[in-house]
Structure formats: C-alpha cells, structure tokens
Amino acid sequence: MSANEPREYDAVLGAKNPPPINAEVLDGIAGFKSRLASPSVEAKLAALCDAINYGDAGLEAAIAVFDDDDAEERVLATAAAIFGREEQISLLKKSASNWNKWRVNNQLFLGGFVDLSWADLSEANLSGTNLRESNLAGGNFENSNLQKAKIFQSNLEVTNLRKADLSGANLRKANLSGADLQGANLSLANLRSVNLREANLSQSILKKAKLCGADLSGADLTGADLSGADLSGAKLDGANCAGANLAGIKLIRSNWNGCNFTGFVFKGANFRWSKFARSCFHGANLQGANLERTDFTTADLSGADLTQANLCDADLSRAVLTGANLSGAVAKRANFLKANLSEANFNGANLSGSILKKVSNIDRASFAGANHTGCSWT
C-alpha cells in the first residue's frame, strides 16, 4: 500500500463524522502532515506517535518539528522520543544535519544517551555529526567519513574504524581500547586523554593530532605517521612504533623508559623534560630536537644524529654515545658522568658548564671548535 493511500483508520475528506485526534484529515502521508501542522497540541502529539508508520517521509516530517520556534516542549520531547535504534541508524545514514537537530533535542529532553553498539555504519557520510557520549562499541565504521565529528567521551571499544576519515574529529576522553584504526586518518584530531590500549593504529595518519595524556599502552603504531603530533604525558608502555614517522612530535614530560627507538626519525621533536632511561636510540635521527632536561641515563645513543640538538641540562650519565654526532649541539650544563664518548663528534658544540667526569674513551672523541668553558673534566 502506498504511503499516500488512506488506511483502515484514516479519516478521508468528505466523511460525515469529524475525525478523531489520532486520525488523518487527508489520506496517507498528506493527512499525517496536515495533523502535524494542526494548531492543536494534542493532534500534533497523536500525529507524532504515528510518524514511524509512514517510514522515512514520516520521520523527516517529525524532524521538521524541531525547526518550529513556537513548538511546545511536549511536542519537541515527543518528536525526539519516537526515534528508536533503527530509526536513529537510518537518520544517521541519511542526513548529518537532521541527525544533529534530533540529537540536540534528544539531549535536551531525554538525557541524550545513544546506544548504537554493533551498528553497521560502514562507508557512511557522518561528517560533522554529534555522537558525543554515545555507546558505539563494536560498531562498524570502516571507510566512513567522520571528519570533524564530535565523538568525545563515547565508548568505541573494539570498534572497526579501518580507513575511516576522522580528521579534525573530537574524540577527547573516548574509549577506543582494542579498536581497529588501521589506515585511519586522524590528522588534527583531538585525542586528549583517550584510551587506545591495545588499539591497532598501524599505517594510520596522526599528523598534528593532540594525544596529550592518551593511553597507548600496547598499541600497534607500526608505520603510523605521527609527524607533529603532541604526545605529551602519553603512556606508551609496550607500544610498537616500528617504522613510524615521529618527526617533529612533542613528548614533553613523557615517560618512555626502556623503549627501543633504533633507527627512528625524531627530527625536530620536542622531548623536553621527558624520561628515556635505558632506552635505545641506536642510529636514530634527533637532528634539531629539543632534549632540554631530558633523562637519558644509561641510554644507548650510539650512532645517533644529534646535530644542532638542544641538550641543555640533559642527564646523559652512563649513556653510550659511541659514534654519535653532536656537532653544533647546545649541551650547556649537560651531565655526561661516566658516559662512553668513543668516536663521538662534538665539533662546534656548546658544552659550557657540562659535567664530563669519569667519561670513557674521551680521547677518541672530537671536540674541534667546541665551547667547553666551565666544564668539569676527568
């Protein structure tokens, strides 16, 4: 039966008796819309309760209620309440603007909680949608467009977000533990204090993303692009960063003790006040990095490129700097106590006020043109 055809209890034009409140004045969807436009609040409420019976057309007409500045709260609350789980999924797939209208009123009158766990929203255009404080656990968002979406404080545990576009999205304090974000675009995304424990972020794009205070423990970041990302205060215990692009990242006051960064590129990174005790930077690129007050005690920096790096007040006691290149580095007041400097290059470096006591193989290091004013020597 067509939505425009009268149904068993529809009131049809020309009938002798006046239509009851819950009957249509005109046949089909036209009658429904007529009742919805009635000046009677009771007629509007009754019509809204019947909206779902007219499919997408009925729901779209219900959404239009939110554009009425004179609509009473009872009408708005009823319009917000008629959208069950399946209607929500349908609305979300069809129109971000209509979804956001509904969501605002849903939050205003009904508390706003949305449960779309295990929903299939793959390849959907969800750009700019309001999904804040929602349960999206186990959902399928593969290849979906979530650009600039608001998803903060939502539950996305074990959610499939493979190759999803989350660029510029706000995921602050969201739970993404165990989520699959392989190949996802998270550039410029707000991921502050996000739970990404055991998440798959391999080959993902996190350029200039804000990951301050995020928990990436055990996460897979192999081949990920983290260039320019802010990981200050992040937890990365057991994270796999093999092949990741970490150029220009910010790791202020972070704890990466005992991590393996062999061959990693940290060019221009900001590691100020961070801890890398016992970590391995063999052959790593730290050109121009800000390593001020960083803890490198017993770290392996053999063959590392530290040219033009800022090592002021850094602690490199007992560190291995065999073959490291520190030419042009600024290492004022740095602590090299008992460090291995075999074949290290300090040419043109500023070592004023540094501690070089009990270092080993210093005679095999190069200090041509270095400033060692006020240094404490062996």
Short mmCIF file of C-alpha atoms in Angstrom, two decimals:
data_model
loop_
_atom_site.label_atom_id
_atom_site.label_comp_id
_atom_site.label_asym_id
_atom_site.label_seq_id
_atom_site.Cartn_x
_atom_site.Cartn_y
_atom_site.Cartn_z
CA MET A 1 0.00 0.00 0.00
CA SER A 2 1.32 3.45 -0.92
CA ALA A 3 2.01 5.96 1.88
CA ASN A 4 -0.41 8.28 0.10
CA GLU A 5 -3.33 5.85 0.21
CA PRO A 6 -5.79 6.00 3.11
CA ARG A 7 -5.51 3.31 5.74
CA GLU A 8 -8.21 1.49 7.70
CA TYR A 9 -8.49 4.14 10.41
CA ASP A 10 -7.62 7.21 8.33
CA ALA A 11 -10.20 9.96 8.15
CA VAL A 12 -10.87 10.79 4.50
CA LEU A 13 -12.05 14.11 3.18
CA GLY A 14 -15.76 14.10 2.67
CA ALA A 15 -16.54 11.79 5.60
CA LYS A 16 -19.70 12.69 7.56
CA ASN A 17 -18.22 12.41 11.05
CA PRO A 18 -15.41 14.69 12.37
CA PRO A 19 -12.02 12.94 12.52
CA PRO A 20 -10.74 11.80 15.89
CA ILE A 21 -7.50 13.33 17.18
CA ASN A 22 -5.45 10.35 16.08
CA ALA A 23 -6.94 10.21 12.58
CA GLU A 24 -5.67 11.88 9.42
CA VAL A 25 -7.63 14.70 7.89
CA LEU A 26 -6.31 13.82 4.45
CA ASP A 27 -5.36 10.46 3.04
CA GLY A 28 -1.91 8.90 3.64
CA ILE A 29 1.19 10.99 4.33
CA ALA A 30 -0.60 14.18 3.34
CA GLY A 31 -3.08 13.61 6.12
CA PHE A 32 -0.30 12.89 8.57
CA LYS A 33 1.45 16.15 7.68
CA SER A 34 -1.85 18.01 7.99
CA ARG A 35 -2.38 16.71 11.52
CA LEU A 36 1.20 17.60 12.36
CA ALA A 37 0.53 21.16 11.23
CA SER A 38 -2.65 21.36 13.34
CA PRO A 39 -2.87 24.18 15.89
CA SER A 40 -4.00 21.55 18.38
CA VAL A 41 -1.13 20.30 20.57
CA GLU A 42 -2.99 17.04 21.20
CA ALA A 43 -3.38 16.48 17.46
CA LYS A 44 0.34 17.08 16.95
CA LEU A 45 1.24 14.64 19.70
CA ALA A 46 -1.05 11.98 18.27
CA ALA A 47 0.37 12.50 14.80
CA LEU A 48 3.94 12.16 16.06
CA CYS A 49 3.12 8.85 17.68
CA ASP A 50 2.05 7.62 14.24
CA ALA A 51 5.07 9.05 12.36
CA ILE A 52 7.03 5.81 12.31
CA ASN A 53 4.21 4.15 10.31
CA TYR A 54 4.99 6.44 7.36
CA GLY A 55 8.63 5.40 7.06
CA ASP A 56 11.30 7.93 6.12
CA ALA A 57 8.72 10.51 5.00
CA GLY A 58 7.05 10.42 8.40
CA LEU A 59 10.33 10.70 10.26
CA GLU A 60 11.50 13.59 8.08
CA ALA A 61 8.28 15.41 8.82
CA ALA A 62 8.85 14.79 12.53
CA ILE A 63 12.35 16.24 12.27
CA ALA A 64 10.86 19.40 10.76
CA VAL A 65 9.10 19.99 14.11
CA PHE A 66 12.47 21.00 15.56
CA ASP A 67 12.58 23.97 13.17
CA ASP A 68 9.38 25.41 14.65
CA ASP A 69 10.42 28.11 17.10
CA ASP A 70 6.90 28.16 18.57
CA ALA A 71 6.66 24.41 19.18
CA GLU A 72 5.76 23.44 22.75
CA GLU A 73 8.18 21.38 24.81
CA ARG A 74 5.78 18.41 24.91
CA VAL A 75 5.77 18.32 21.11
CA LEU A 76 9.56 18.59 20.86
CA ALA A 77 10.08 15.91 23.51
CA THR A 78 7.67 13.55 21.76
CA ALA A 79 9.36 14.12 18.40
CA ALA A 80 12.70 13.30 19.99
CA ALA A 81 11.33 10.15 21.66
CA ILE A 82 9.89 8.44 18.57
CA PHE A 83 13.32 7.60 17.16
CA GLY A 84 14.27 4.12 18.28
CA ARG A 85 17.53 2.38 17.47
CA GLU A 86 16.68 1.50 13.86
CA GLU A 87 15.25 4.96 13.18
CA GLN A 88 18.40 6.51 14.63
CA ILE A 89 20.65 4.44 12.37
CA SER A 90 18.55 5.32 9.34
CA LEU A 91 18.57 9.01 10.23
CA LEU A 92 22.32 8.97 10.83
CA LYS A 93 22.99 7.42 7.42
CA LYS A 94 20.74 9.85 5.57
CA SER A 95 21.43 13.31 6.96
CA ALA A 96 24.02 14.68 9.37
CA SER A 97 22.12 17.96 9.75
CA ASN A 98 18.83 16.21 10.62
CA TRP A 99 20.64 13.86 12.98
CA ASN A 100 22.18 16.81 14.80
CA LYS A 101 18.79 18.52 15.11
CA TRP A 102 17.32 15.37 16.62
CA ARG A 103 20.34 14.83 18.87
CA VAL A 104 20.19 18.33 20.36
CA ASN A 105 16.55 17.81 21.35
CA ASN A 106 17.23 14.25 22.46
CA GLN A 107 19.88 15.59 24.82
CA LEU A 108 17.69 18.45 25.98
CA PHE A 109 14.57 16.44 26.80
CA LEU A 110 15.70 12.83 27.18
CA GLY A 111 19.24 13.00 28.57
CA GLY A 112 20.92 12.35 25.23
CA PHE A 113 22.20 8.78 25.70
CA VAL A 114 22.50 6.91 22.41
CA ASP A 115 23.24 3.19 22.11
CA LEU A 116 24.41 2.26 18.62
CA SER A 117 26.65 -0.59 19.72
CA TRP A 118 27.40 -3.10 16.95
CA ALA A 119 25.64 -0.92 14.36
CA ASP A 120 26.82 -1.14 10.74
CA LEU A 121 27.69 2.36 9.58
CA SER A 122 30.42 1.40 7.16
CA GLU A 123 31.09 3.87 4.32
CA ALA A 124 28.55 6.30 5.79
CA ASN A 125 28.97 10.06 5.47
CA LEU A 126 28.96 11.15 9.11
CA SER A 127 30.97 14.33 8.71
CA GLY A 128 30.23 16.84 11.47
CA THR A 129 27.81 14.54 13.32
CA ASN A 130 27.19 14.84 17.04
CA LEU A 131 27.99 11.41 18.52
CA ARG A 132 29.19 12.65 21.88
CA GLU A 133 28.73 10.46 24.97
CA SER A 134 27.36 7.57 22.90
CA ASN A 135 27.81 3.81 23.07
CA LEU A 136 29.35 2.85 19.72
CA ALA A 137 31.18 -0.24 20.97
CA GLY A 138 31.69 -2.96 18.39
CA GLY A 139 30.27 -0.81 15.60
CA ASN A 140 31.43 -0.98 12.01
CA PHE A 141 32.64 2.41 10.72
CA GLU A 142 35.05 1.09 8.10
CA ASN A 143 35.67 3.65 5.32
CA SER A 144 33.22 6.07 6.96
CA ASN A 145 33.61 9.84 6.79
CA LEU A 146 33.75 11.19 10.35
CA GLN A 147 35.56 14.44 9.61
CA LYS A 148 35.15 16.96 12.43
CA ALA A 149 32.62 14.71 14.15
CA LYS A 150 32.01 15.18 17.89
CA ILE A 151 32.64 11.79 19.49
CA PHE A 152 34.12 12.86 22.81
CA GLN A 153 33.54 10.74 25.92
CA SER A 154 32.00 7.99 23.78
CA ASN A 155 32.57 4.25 24.02
CA LEU A 156 34.20 2.84 20.86
CA GLU A 157 35.70 -0.27 22.41
CA VAL A 158 36.69 -2.88 19.78
CA THR A 159 35.05 -0.71 17.12
CA ASN A 160 36.03 -1.16 13.46
CA LEU A 161 37.34 2.18 12.18
CA ARG A 162 39.61 0.85 9.43
CA LYS A 163 40.39 3.51 6.83
CA ALA A 164 37.83 5.84 8.40
CA ASP A 165 38.37 9.58 7.98
CA LEU A 166 38.46 11.08 11.48
CA SER A 167 40.49 14.15 10.55
CA GLY A 168 39.70 17.03 12.86
CA ALA A 169 37.31 14.89 14.91
CA ASN A 170 36.93 15.45 18.66
CA LEU A 171 37.45 12.13 20.48
CA ARG A 172 38.56 13.58 23.81
CA LYS A 173 38.30 11.04 26.66
CA ALA A 174 36.75 8.43 24.38
CA ASN A 175 37.31 4.72 24.97
CA LEU A 176 38.97 3.17 21.91
CA SER A 177 40.61 0.25 23.65
CA GLY A 178 41.08 -2.65 21.26
CA ALA A 179 39.66 -0.61 18.37
CA ASP A 180 40.86 -1.27 14.81
CA LEU A 181 42.08 2.01 13.30
CA GLN A 182 44.38 0.55 10.68
CA GLY A 183 44.90 3.09 7.89
CA ALA A 184 42.53 5.59 9.53
CA ASN A 185 43.07 9.33 9.06
CA LEU A 186 43.26 11.04 12.47
CA SER A 187 45.22 14.10 11.42
CA LEU A 188 44.47 17.16 13.59
CA ALA A 189 42.10 15.03 15.71
CA ASN A 190 41.60 15.80 19.40
CA LEU A 191 42.62 12.59 21.18
CA ARG A 192 43.40 14.07 24.59
CA SER A 193 43.17 11.52 27.41
CA VAL A 194 41.82 8.88 25.00
CA ASN A 195 42.05 5.19 25.91
CA LEU A 196 43.82 3.49 22.99
CA ARG A 197 45.16 0.49 24.89
CA GLU A 198 45.87 -2.45 22.57
CA ALA A 199 44.38 -0.49 19.64
CA ASN A 200 45.52 -1.17 16.07
CA LEU A 201 46.84 2.11 14.65
CA SER A 202 49.17 0.58 12.08
CA GLN A 203 49.58 2.71 8.93
CA SER A 204 47.26 5.33 10.43
CA ILE A 205 47.73 9.08 9.89
CA LEU A 206 48.04 11.08 13.10
CA LYS A 207 49.67 14.24 11.75
CA LYS A 208 49.48 17.04 14.30
CA ALA A 209 46.98 15.07 16.36
CA LYS A 210 46.59 16.01 20.03
CA LEU A 211 47.34 12.88 22.07
CA CYS A 212 48.19 14.59 25.36
CA GLY A 213 47.62 12.18 28.24
CA ALA A 214 46.43 9.41 25.91
CA ASP A 215 46.93 5.78 26.93
CA LEU A 216 48.61 3.96 24.04
CA SER A 217 49.87 1.05 26.11
CA GLY A 218 50.34 -1.99 23.91
CA ALA A 219 49.05 -0.13 20.84
CA ASP A 220 50.28 -1.07 17.37
CA LEU A 221 51.72 2.07 15.73
CA THR A 222 53.82 0.35 13.08
CA GLY A 223 54.20 2.56 10.04
CA ALA A 224 51.94 5.25 11.51
CA ASP A 225 52.52 8.90 10.61
CA LEU A 226 52.75 10.82 13.90
CA SER A 227 54.66 13.79 12.50
CA GLY A 228 53.95 16.92 14.52
CA ALA A 229 51.67 15.06 16.95
CA ASP A 230 51.53 16.08 20.62
CA LEU A 231 52.08 13.05 22.86
CA SER A 232 52.94 14.99 25.99
CA GLY A 233 52.09 12.94 29.06
CA ALA A 234 51.03 9.96 26.95
CA LYS A 235 51.53 6.36 28.10
CA LEU A 236 53.28 4.17 25.56
CA ASP A 237 54.32 1.14 27.60
CA GLY A 238 54.72 -1.78 25.22
CA ALA A 239 53.61 0.22 22.18
CA ASN A 240 55.08 -0.90 18.84
CA CYS A 241 56.34 2.13 16.91
CA ALA A 242 58.43 0.30 14.32
CA GLY A 243 58.64 2.29 11.09
CA ALA A 244 56.53 5.13 12.48
CA ASN A 245 57.20 8.73 11.37
CA LEU A 246 57.84 10.63 14.59
CA ALA A 247 59.41 13.76 13.10
CA GLY A 248 58.51 16.92 14.97
CA ILE A 249 56.47 15.16 17.65
CA LYS A 250 56.01 16.69 21.09
CA LEU A 251 56.66 14.49 24.12
CA ILE A 252 57.00 16.99 26.93
CA ARG A 253 57.13 15.35 30.38
CA SER A 254 56.53 11.85 28.95
CA ASN A 255 57.88 8.55 30.27
CA TRP A 256 59.44 6.27 27.66
CA ASN A 257 61.96 4.49 29.87
CA GLY A 258 63.33 1.29 28.39
CA CYS A 259 61.84 1.76 24.90
CA ASN A 260 63.53 0.75 21.65
CA PHE A 261 63.85 3.56 19.09
CA THR A 262 66.57 2.04 16.93
CA GLY A 263 66.77 3.95 13.65
CA PHE A 264 63.73 6.11 14.40
CA VAL A 265 63.40 9.60 12.92
CA PHE A 266 62.75 12.24 15.60
CA LYS A 267 63.99 15.23 13.62
CA GLY A 268 62.84 18.46 15.27
CA ALA A 269 60.97 16.59 18.02
CA ASN A 270 60.29 18.20 21.40
CA PHE A 271 61.22 15.81 24.24
CA ARG A 272 61.70 18.44 26.92
CA TRP A 273 61.55 17.09 30.50
CA SER A 274 60.92 13.52 29.30
CA LYS A 275 62.44 10.26 30.55
CA PHE A 276 64.31 7.84 28.29
CA ALA A 277 66.43 5.97 30.85
CA ARG A 278 67.70 2.64 29.47
CA SER A 279 66.12 3.38 26.09
CA CYS A 280 67.85 2.56 22.80
CA PHE A 281 68.32 5.26 20.15
CA HIS A 282 70.94 3.42 18.12
CA GLY A 283 71.24 5.19 14.75
CA ALA A 284 68.22 7.38 15.50
CA ASN A 285 67.78 10.81 13.89
CA LEU A 286 67.39 13.52 16.55
CA GLN A 287 68.56 16.46 14.46
CA GLY A 288 67.46 19.76 15.97
CA ALA A 289 65.42 18.03 18.64
CA ASN A 290 64.61 19.80 21.91
CA LEU A 291 66.03 17.49 24.58
CA GLU A 292 66.30 20.05 27.36
CA ARG A 293 66.33 18.46 30.84
CA THR A 294 65.67 15.05 29.29
CA ASP A 295 66.74 11.92 31.17
CA PHE A 296 68.99 9.69 29.04
CA THR A 297 70.71 7.86 31.90
CA THR A 298 72.22 4.55 30.70
CA ALA A 299 70.55 5.09 27.31
CA ASP A 300 72.12 3.76 24.10
CA LEU A 301 72.67 6.68 21.72
CA SER A 302 75.41 5.02 19.69
CA GLY A 303 75.47 6.27 16.12
CA ALA A 304 72.62 8.70 16.81
CA ASP A 305 72.42 12.01 14.92
CA LEU A 306 72.11 14.80 17.50
CA THR A 307 73.37 17.66 15.34
CA GLN A 308 72.00 21.04 16.40
CA ALA A 309 70.02 19.37 19.20
CA ASN A 310 69.20 21.19 22.45
CA LEU A 311 70.65 19.11 25.31
CA CYS A 312 70.80 21.83 27.94
CA ASP A 313 70.65 20.34 31.47
CA ALA A 314 70.08 16.85 29.99
CA ASP A 315 71.20 13.84 32.02
CA LEU A 316 73.38 11.54 29.89
CA SER A 317 75.20 9.89 32.78
CA ARG A 318 76.44 6.39 31.90
CA ALA A 319 74.93 6.75 28.42
CA VAL A 320 76.58 5.14 25.40
CA LEU A 321 77.39 7.79 22.77
CA THR A 322 79.77 5.74 20.66
CA GLY A 323 79.95 7.28 17.20
CA ALA A 324 77.16 9.74 17.97
CA ASN A 325 77.15 13.06 16.10
CA LEU A 326 76.60 16.04 18.43
CA SER A 327 78.17 18.65 16.17
CA GLY A 328 76.64 22.07 16.74
CA ALA A 329 74.57 20.78 19.63
CA VAL A 330 73.85 23.05 22.61
CA ALA A 331 74.56 20.98 25.71
CA LYS A 332 75.02 23.60 28.43
CA ARG A 333 75.23 22.07 31.92
CA ALA A 334 74.57 18.58 30.49
CA ASN A 335 75.66 15.63 32.63
CA PHE A 336 77.97 13.15 30.82
CA LEU A 337 79.22 11.48 34.00
CA LYS A 338 80.71 8.04 33.18
CA ALA A 339 79.34 8.22 29.62
CA ASN A 340 81.06 6.35 26.75
CA LEU A 341 82.13 9.01 24.24
CA SER A 342 84.16 6.79 21.92
CA GLU A 343 84.40 8.44 18.48
CA ALA A 344 81.62 10.88 19.34
CA ASN A 345 81.61 14.14 17.35
CA PHE A 346 81.28 17.30 19.49
CA ASN A 347 82.69 19.66 16.84
CA GLY A 348 81.27 23.16 17.30
CA ALA A 349 79.08 22.06 20.22
CA ASN A 350 78.39 24.31 23.21
CA LEU A 351 79.33 22.28 26.29
CA SER A 352 79.78 25.17 28.70
CA GLY A 353 79.23 24.11 32.31
CA SER A 354 78.80 20.43 31.42
CA ILE A 355 79.96 17.52 33.56
CA LEU A 356 82.48 15.30 31.76
CA LYS A 357 83.87 13.47 34.79
CA LYS A 358 84.96 9.84 34.53
CA VAL A 359 83.87 9.57 30.90
CA SER A 360 85.37 6.70 28.93
CA ASN A 361 87.23 6.94 25.60
CA ILE A 362 87.17 10.75 25.65
CA ASP A 363 90.50 10.75 23.83
CA ARG A 364 88.77 9.15 20.85
CA ALA A 365 86.07 11.84 20.69
CA SER A 366 86.33 15.03 18.59
CA PHE A 367 85.88 18.47 20.20
CA ALA A 368 87.13 20.76 17.41
CA GLY A 369 85.72 24.26 17.88
CA ALA A 370 83.60 23.17 20.85
CA ASN A 371 82.90 25.58 23.73
CA HIS A 372 83.79 23.80 26.96
CA THR A 373 84.04 26.82 29.23
CA GLY A 374 83.47 25.85 32.86
CA CYS A 375 83.28 22.12 32.15
CA SER A 376 84.08 19.62 34.89
CA TRP A 377 86.62 17.18 33.39
CA THR A 378 88.02 13.83 34.46
#
